[in-house]
Short mmCIF file of C-alpha atoms and ligand atoms in Angstrom, two decimals:
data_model
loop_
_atom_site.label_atom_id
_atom_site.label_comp_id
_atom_site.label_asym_id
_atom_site.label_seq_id
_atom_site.Cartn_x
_atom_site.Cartn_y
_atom_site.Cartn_z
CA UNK A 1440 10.07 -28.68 -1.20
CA UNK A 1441 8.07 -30.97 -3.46
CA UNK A 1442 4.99 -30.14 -1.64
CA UNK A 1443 5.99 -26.62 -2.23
CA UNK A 1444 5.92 -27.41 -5.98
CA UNK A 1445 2.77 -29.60 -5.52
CA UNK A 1446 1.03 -26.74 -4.19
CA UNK A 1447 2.62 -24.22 -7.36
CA UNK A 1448 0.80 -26.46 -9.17
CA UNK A 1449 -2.62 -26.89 -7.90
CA UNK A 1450 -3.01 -23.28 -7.61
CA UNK A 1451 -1.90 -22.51 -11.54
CA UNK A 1452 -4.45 -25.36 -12.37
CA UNK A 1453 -6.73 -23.86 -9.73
CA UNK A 1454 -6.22 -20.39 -11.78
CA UNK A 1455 -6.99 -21.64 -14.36
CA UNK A 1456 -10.16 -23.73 -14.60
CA UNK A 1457 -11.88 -20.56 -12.34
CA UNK A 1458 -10.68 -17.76 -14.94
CA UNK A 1459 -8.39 -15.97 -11.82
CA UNK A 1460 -5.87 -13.67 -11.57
CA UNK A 1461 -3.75 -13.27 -8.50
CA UNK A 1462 -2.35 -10.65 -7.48
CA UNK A 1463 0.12 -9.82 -4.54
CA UNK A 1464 1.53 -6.59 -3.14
CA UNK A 1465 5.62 -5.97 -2.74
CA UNK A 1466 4.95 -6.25 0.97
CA UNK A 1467 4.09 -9.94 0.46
CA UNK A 1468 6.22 -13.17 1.32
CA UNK A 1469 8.07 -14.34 -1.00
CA UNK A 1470 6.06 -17.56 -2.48
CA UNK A 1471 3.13 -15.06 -3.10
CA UNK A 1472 4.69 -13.03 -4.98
CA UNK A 1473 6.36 -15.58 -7.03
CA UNK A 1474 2.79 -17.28 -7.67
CA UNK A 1475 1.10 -13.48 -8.62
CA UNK A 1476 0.47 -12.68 -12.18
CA UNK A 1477 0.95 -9.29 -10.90
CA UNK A 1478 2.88 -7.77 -8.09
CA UNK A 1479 2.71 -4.23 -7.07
CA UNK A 1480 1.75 -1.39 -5.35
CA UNK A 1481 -1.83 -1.69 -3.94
CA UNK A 1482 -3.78 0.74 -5.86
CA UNK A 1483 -2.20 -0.44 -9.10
CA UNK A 1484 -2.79 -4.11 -8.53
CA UNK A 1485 -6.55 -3.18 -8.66
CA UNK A 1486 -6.42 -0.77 -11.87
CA UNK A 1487 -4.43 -4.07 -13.43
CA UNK A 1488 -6.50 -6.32 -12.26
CA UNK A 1489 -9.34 -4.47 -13.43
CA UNK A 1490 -8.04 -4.36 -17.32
CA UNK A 1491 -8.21 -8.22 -17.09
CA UNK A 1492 -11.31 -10.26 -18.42
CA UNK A 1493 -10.45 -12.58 -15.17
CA UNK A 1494 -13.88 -13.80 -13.47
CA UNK A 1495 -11.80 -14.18 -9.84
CA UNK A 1496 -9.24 -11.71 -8.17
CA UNK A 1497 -7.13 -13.30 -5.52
CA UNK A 1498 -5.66 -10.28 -3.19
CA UNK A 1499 -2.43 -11.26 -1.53
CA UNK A 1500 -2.50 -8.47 0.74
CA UNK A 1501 -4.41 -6.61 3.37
CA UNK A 1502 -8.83 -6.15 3.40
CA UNK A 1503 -8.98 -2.58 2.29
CA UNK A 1504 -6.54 -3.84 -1.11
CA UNK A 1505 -9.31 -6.71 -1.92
CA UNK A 1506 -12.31 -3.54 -1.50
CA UNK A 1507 -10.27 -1.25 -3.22
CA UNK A 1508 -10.35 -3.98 -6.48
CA UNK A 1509 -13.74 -4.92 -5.49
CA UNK A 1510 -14.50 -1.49 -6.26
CA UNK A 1511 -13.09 -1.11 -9.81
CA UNK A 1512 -14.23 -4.42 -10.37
CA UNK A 1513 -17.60 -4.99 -9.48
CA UNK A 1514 -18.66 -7.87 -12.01
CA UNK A 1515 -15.37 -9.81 -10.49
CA UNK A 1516 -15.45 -11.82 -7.03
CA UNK A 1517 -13.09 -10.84 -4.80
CA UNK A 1518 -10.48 -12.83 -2.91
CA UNK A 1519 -8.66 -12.61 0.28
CA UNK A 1520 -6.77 -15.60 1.01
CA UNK A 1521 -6.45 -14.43 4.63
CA UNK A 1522 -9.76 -13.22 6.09
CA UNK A 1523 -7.75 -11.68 8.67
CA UNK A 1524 -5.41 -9.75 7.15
CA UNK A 1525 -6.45 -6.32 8.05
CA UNK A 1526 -4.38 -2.99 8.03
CA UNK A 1527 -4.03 -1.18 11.50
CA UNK A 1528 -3.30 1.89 9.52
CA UNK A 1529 -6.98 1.73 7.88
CA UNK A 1530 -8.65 0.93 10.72
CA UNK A 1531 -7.80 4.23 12.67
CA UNK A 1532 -10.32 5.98 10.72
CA UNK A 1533 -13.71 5.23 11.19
CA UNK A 1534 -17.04 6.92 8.81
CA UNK A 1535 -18.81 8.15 12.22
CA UNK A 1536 -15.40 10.02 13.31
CA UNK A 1537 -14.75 11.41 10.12
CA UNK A 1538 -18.42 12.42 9.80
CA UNK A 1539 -17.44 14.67 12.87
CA UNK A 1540 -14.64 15.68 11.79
CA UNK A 1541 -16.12 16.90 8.52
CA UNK A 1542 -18.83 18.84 10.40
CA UNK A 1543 -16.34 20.70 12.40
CA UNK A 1544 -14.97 21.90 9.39
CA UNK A 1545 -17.96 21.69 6.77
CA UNK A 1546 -15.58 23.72 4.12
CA UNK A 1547 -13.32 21.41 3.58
CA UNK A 1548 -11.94 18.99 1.28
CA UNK A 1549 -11.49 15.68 2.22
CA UNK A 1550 -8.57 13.89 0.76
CA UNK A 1551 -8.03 10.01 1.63
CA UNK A 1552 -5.11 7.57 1.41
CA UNK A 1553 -5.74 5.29 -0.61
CA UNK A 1554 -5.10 3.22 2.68
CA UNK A 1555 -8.42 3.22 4.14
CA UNK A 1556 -11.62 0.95 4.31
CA UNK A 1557 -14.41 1.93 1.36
CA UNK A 1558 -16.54 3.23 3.40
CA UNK A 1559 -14.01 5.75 4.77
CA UNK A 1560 -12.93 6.44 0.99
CA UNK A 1561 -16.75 6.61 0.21
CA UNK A 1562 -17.25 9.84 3.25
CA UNK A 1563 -13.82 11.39 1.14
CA UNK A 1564 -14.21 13.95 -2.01
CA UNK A 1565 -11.23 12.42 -3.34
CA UNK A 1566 -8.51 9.83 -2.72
CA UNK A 1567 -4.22 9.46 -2.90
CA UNK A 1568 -1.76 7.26 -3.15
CA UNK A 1569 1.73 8.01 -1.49
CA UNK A 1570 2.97 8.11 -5.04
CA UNK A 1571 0.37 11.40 -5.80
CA UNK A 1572 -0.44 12.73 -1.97
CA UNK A 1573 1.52 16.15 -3.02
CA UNK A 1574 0.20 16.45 -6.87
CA UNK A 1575 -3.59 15.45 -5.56
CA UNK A 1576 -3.49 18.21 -2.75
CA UNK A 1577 -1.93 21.25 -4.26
CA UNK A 1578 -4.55 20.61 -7.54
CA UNK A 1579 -7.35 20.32 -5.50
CA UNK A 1580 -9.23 24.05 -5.52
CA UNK A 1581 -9.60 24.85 -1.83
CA UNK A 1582 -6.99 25.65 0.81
CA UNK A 1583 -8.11 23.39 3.10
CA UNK A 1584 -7.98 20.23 3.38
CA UNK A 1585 -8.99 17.06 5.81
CA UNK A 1586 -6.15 14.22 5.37
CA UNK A 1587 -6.75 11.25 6.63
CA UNK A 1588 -5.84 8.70 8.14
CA UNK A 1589 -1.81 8.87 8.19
CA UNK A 1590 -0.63 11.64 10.00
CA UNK A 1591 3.28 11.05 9.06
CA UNK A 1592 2.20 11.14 5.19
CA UNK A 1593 -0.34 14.09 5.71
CA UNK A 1594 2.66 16.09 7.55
CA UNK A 1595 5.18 15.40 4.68
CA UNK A 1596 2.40 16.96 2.75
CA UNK A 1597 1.58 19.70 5.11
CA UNK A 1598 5.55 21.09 5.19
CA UNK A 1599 5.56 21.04 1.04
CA UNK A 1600 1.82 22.90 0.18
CA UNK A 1601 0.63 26.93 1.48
CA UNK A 1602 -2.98 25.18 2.55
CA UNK A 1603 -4.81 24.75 5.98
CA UNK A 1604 -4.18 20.74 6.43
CA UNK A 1605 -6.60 19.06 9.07
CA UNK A 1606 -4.54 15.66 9.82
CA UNK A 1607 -5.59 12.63 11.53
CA UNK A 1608 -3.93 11.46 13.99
CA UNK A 1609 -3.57 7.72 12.22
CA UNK A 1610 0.02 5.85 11.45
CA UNK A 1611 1.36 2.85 9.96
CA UNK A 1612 2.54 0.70 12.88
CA UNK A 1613 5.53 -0.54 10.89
CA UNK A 1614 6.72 2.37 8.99
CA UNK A 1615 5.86 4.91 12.38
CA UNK A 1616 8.60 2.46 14.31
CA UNK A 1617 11.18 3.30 12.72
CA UNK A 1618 13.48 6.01 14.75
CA UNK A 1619 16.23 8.64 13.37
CA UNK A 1620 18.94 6.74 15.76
CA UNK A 1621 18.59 3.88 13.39
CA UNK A 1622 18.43 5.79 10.16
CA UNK A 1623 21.86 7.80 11.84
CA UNK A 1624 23.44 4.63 12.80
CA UNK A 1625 23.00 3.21 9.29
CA UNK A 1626 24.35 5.98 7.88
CA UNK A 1627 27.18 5.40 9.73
CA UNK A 1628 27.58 1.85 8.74
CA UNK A 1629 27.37 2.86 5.03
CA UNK A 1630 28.33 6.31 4.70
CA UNK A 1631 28.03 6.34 0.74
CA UNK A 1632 24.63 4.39 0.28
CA UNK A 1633 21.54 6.37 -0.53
CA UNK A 1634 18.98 6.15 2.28
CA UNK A 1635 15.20 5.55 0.46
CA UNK A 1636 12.43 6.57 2.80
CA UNK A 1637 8.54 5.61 2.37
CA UNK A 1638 6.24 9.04 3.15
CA UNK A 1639 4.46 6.39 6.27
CA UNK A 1640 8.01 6.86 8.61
CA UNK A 1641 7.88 10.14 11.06
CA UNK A 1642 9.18 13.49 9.88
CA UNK A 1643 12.59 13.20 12.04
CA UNK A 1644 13.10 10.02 10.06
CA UNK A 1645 12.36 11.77 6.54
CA UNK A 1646 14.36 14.49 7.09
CA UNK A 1647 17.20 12.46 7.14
CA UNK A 1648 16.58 10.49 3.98
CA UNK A 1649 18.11 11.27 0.45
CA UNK A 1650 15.01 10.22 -1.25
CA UNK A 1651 11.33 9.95 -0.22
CA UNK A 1652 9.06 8.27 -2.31
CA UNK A 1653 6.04 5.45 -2.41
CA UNK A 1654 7.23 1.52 -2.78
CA UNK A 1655 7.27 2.01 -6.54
CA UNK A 1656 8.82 4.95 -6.60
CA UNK A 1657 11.47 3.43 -4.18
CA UNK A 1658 12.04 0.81 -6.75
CA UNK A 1659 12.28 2.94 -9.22
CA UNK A 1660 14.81 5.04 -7.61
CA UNK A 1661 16.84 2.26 -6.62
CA UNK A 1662 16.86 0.60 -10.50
CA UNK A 1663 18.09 4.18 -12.16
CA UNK A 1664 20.81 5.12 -9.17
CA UNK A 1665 23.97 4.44 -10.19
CA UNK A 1666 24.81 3.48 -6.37
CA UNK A 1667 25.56 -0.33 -6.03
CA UNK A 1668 24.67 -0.20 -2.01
CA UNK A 1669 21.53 1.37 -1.19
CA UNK A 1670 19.08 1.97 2.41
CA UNK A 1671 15.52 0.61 1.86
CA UNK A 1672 13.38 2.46 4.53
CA UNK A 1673 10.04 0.49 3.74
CA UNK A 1674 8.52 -2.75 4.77
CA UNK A 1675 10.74 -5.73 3.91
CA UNK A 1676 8.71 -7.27 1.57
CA UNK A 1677 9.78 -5.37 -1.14
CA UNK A 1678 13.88 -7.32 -0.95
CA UNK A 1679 12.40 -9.52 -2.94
CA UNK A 1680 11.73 -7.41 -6.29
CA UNK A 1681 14.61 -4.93 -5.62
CA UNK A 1682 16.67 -8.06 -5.45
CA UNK A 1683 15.23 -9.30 -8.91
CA UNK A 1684 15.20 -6.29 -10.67
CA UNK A 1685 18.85 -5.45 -9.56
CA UNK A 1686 21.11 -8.34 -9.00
CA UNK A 1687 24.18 -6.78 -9.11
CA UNK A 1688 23.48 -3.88 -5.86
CA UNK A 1689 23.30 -4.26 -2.28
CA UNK A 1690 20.55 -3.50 -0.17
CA UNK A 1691 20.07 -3.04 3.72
CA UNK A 1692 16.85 -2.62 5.86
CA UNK A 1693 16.87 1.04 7.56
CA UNK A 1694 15.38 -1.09 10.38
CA UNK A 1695 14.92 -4.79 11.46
CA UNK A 1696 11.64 -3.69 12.65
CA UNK A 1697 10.13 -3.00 9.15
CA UNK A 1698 7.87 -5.87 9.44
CA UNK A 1699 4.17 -5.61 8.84
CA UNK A 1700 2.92 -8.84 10.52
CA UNK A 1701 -0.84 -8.44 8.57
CA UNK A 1702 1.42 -8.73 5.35
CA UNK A 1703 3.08 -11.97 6.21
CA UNK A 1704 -0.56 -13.51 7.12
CA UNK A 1705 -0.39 -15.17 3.35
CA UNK A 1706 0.66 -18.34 1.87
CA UNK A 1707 1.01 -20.29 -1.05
CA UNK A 1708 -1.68 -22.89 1.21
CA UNK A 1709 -4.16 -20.06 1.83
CA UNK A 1710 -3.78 -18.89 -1.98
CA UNK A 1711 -4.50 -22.17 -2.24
CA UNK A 1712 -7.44 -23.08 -0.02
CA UNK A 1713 -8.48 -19.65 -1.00
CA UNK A 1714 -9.39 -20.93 -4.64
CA UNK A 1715 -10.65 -24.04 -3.74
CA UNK A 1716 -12.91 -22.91 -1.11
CA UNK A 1717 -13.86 -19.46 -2.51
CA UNK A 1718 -12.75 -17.83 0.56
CA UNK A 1719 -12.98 -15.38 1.78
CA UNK A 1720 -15.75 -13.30 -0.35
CA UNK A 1721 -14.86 -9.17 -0.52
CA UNK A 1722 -17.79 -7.42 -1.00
CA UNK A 1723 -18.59 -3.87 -0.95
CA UNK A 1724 -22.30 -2.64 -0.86
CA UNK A 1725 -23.51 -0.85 -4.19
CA UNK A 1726 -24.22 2.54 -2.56
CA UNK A 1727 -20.52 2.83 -0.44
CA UNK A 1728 -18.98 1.66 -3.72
CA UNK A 1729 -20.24 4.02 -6.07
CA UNK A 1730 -19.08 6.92 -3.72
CA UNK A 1731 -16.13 5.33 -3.37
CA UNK A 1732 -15.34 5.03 -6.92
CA UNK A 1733 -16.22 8.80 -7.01
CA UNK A 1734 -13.11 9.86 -4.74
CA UNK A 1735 -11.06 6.99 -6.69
CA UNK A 1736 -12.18 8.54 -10.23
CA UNK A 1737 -11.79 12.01 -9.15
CA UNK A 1738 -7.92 11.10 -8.11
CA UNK A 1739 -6.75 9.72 -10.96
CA UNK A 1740 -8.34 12.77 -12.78
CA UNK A 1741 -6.58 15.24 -10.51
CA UNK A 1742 -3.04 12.99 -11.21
CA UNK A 1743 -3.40 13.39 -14.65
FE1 SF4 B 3077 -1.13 -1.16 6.80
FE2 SF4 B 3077 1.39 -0.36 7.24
FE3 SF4 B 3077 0.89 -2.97 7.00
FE4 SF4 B 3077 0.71 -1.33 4.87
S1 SF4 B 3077 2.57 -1.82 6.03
S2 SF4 B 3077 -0.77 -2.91 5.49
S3 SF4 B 3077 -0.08 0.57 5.83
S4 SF4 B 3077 0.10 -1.59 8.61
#
C-alpha cells in the first residue's frame, strides 16, 4: 500500500518537473486511471491532450492510441508506458492489403476506425469513431464504401445505410467473444436491467441489446437511465467510471470474458518507469502523419 502511494507520488512529481500529461483510456486498470489527468475514450484523449501546452503525453492504453495523439500532437513526445501494448483489432489491417483492396475497387471511399495503425488511417479518405461510424458514412458522397478493419462495427453500419459497404474481415478479440447465450442468460438473471452493447460484439449479440452505443456513449446512457441495475456489454475497464459517476446503480458484465489482456499491460510502475526513462518513444513519420491527419480532419468535419 505505501509503496502504492510512494509510487502516486513520484509519478505526480515526475509529471511535473517534465511538463506531462497522462492520459488513460476507460479500458485501463484501475490505478491508471486514477493517476490520468484525463480518462476517456481513445480518440478524445488525443483531441484533449492536444488542447494542453504539456511537452510529454503519457498513453495508458494500446500503440495505435499513443500514434493517434502523436498525430494531433506533433511538437509533443509521445508515451507508451507499455511498449507492448498493441491492439489485435488494429493489426488485422495491414497498408499493402488495403492497397489491394482499394485497387479492386478504385471508386471507393475508404472509411477507417479510428482503431487502426497511422499508416492504415494514412491509405483511408477519412476516419470514425464507434461514437460517429453511422453519421461519418451516410455524409460521405459516394455509395460505396471500404470499412475497415472491424467487420462487427462495419455490419452494424451496413444493416442501418442504402450504400455498397466493402467490410474487412477484422474483429475485436474481446468484444467478438461475447455470444447471444450469455447476453440471453443475463437477461434472464435480470429481466428488468437494460442490456448496453458496444458496436465491436457480433450482430446476434446486438440484436439483442436495448442500447448500442461507443464506451462514452455507454456511460452516458447508463448516467441519464433512470434504471438502478444495468448490463455493461463492453470491456471491463470501464466499472470503474460507471461506478464513480453512479454510486447508487448496479452494474453486471454481459460476459466474464470482456477482458482485453493488451489493456491490462499498464501500471502505476510502468507509468512510472515510463517518465523516468522516457520510454517508450511514439513516433509517426512526417509524410504517414500528414495523411493521416487528413482522414482524422476530414472526420471530425463530416461529424460536425
Ligand atoms: Fe483492441 Fe479490442 Fe483491446 Fe480495444 S478492446 S484495444 S479494440 S483488442
Amino acid at each position: 500500500m505505501n509503496m502504492k502511494k510512494n509510487l502516486v507520488k513520484e509519478i505526480k512529481k515526475l509529471k511535473k518537473e517534465q511538463k506531462a500529461v497522462i492520459l488513460a483510456h476507460y479500458y485501463q486498470l484501475p490505478e491508471s486511471q486514477e493517476i490520468a489527468d484525463f480518462t476517456g475514450d481513445s480518440f478524445a484523449l488525443s483531441r484533449k491532450a492536444a488542447d494542453t501546452d504539456a511537452e510529454i503525453i503519457v498513453f495508458c492504453g494500446v500503440k495505435f492510441m499513443a500514434e493517434s495523439a502523436a498525430i494531433l500532437s506533433p511538437d509533443k513526445t509521445v508515451l507508451l508506458p507499455e511498449k507492448m501494448a498493441g491492439c489485435p483489432l488494429a493489426e488485422m489491417v495491414s497498408v499493402e492489403e488495403l492497397k489491394k483492396l482499394k485497387h479492386e475497387y478504385p471508386e471507393a471511399t475508404v472509411v477507417s476506425y479510428v482503431n487502426s495503425s497511422a499508416a492504415v488511417k494514412a491509405e483511408s479518405d477519412v476516419c470514425c469513431t464507434s461514437s460517429n461510424a453511422l453519421k461519418i458514412v451516410k455524409s460521405i458522397d459516394n455509395d460505396q464504401v471500404l470499412f475497415v478493419p472491424d467487420k462487427n462495427l462495419g455490419n452494424y453500419v451496413a444493416k442501418r445505410v442504402d450504400k455498397e459497404i466493402i467490410i474487412w474481415d477484422g474483429y475485436c478479440a474481446t468484444h467478438h467473444r461475447v455470444k447471444a447465450e450469455e447476453v440471453r442468460k443475463v437477461k434472464e438473471l435480470h429481466p428488468e436491467a437494460p442490456i448496453l452493447i458496444h458496436p465491436e460484439c457480433r450482430e446476434e449479440v446486438l440484436k439483442l441489446a436495448d442500447f448500442i452505443g461507443s464506451t462514452s456513449q455507454i456511460l452516458e446512457y447508463a448516467h441519464n437511465s433512470e434504471a438502478d441495475t444495468l448490463i455493461i456489454g463492453t470491456e471491463e475497464g470501464i466499472l470503474h467510471t460507471l461506478k464513480k459517476d453512479n454510486p447508487d446503480k448496479k452494474f453486471y458484465m454481459l460476459s466474464p470474458h470482456l477482458i482485453c489482456p493488451n489493456m491490462k499491460k499498464t501500471s502505476l510502475q510502468k507509468v512510472y518507469n515510463s517518465l523516468k526513462n522516457m520510454e517508450t518513444i511514439v513516433k509517426v513519420p512526417d509524410g504517414i502523419r500528414k495523411r493521416a491527419n487528413r482522414a482524422l480532419t476530414r472526420m471530425l468535419e463530416l461529424s460536425g
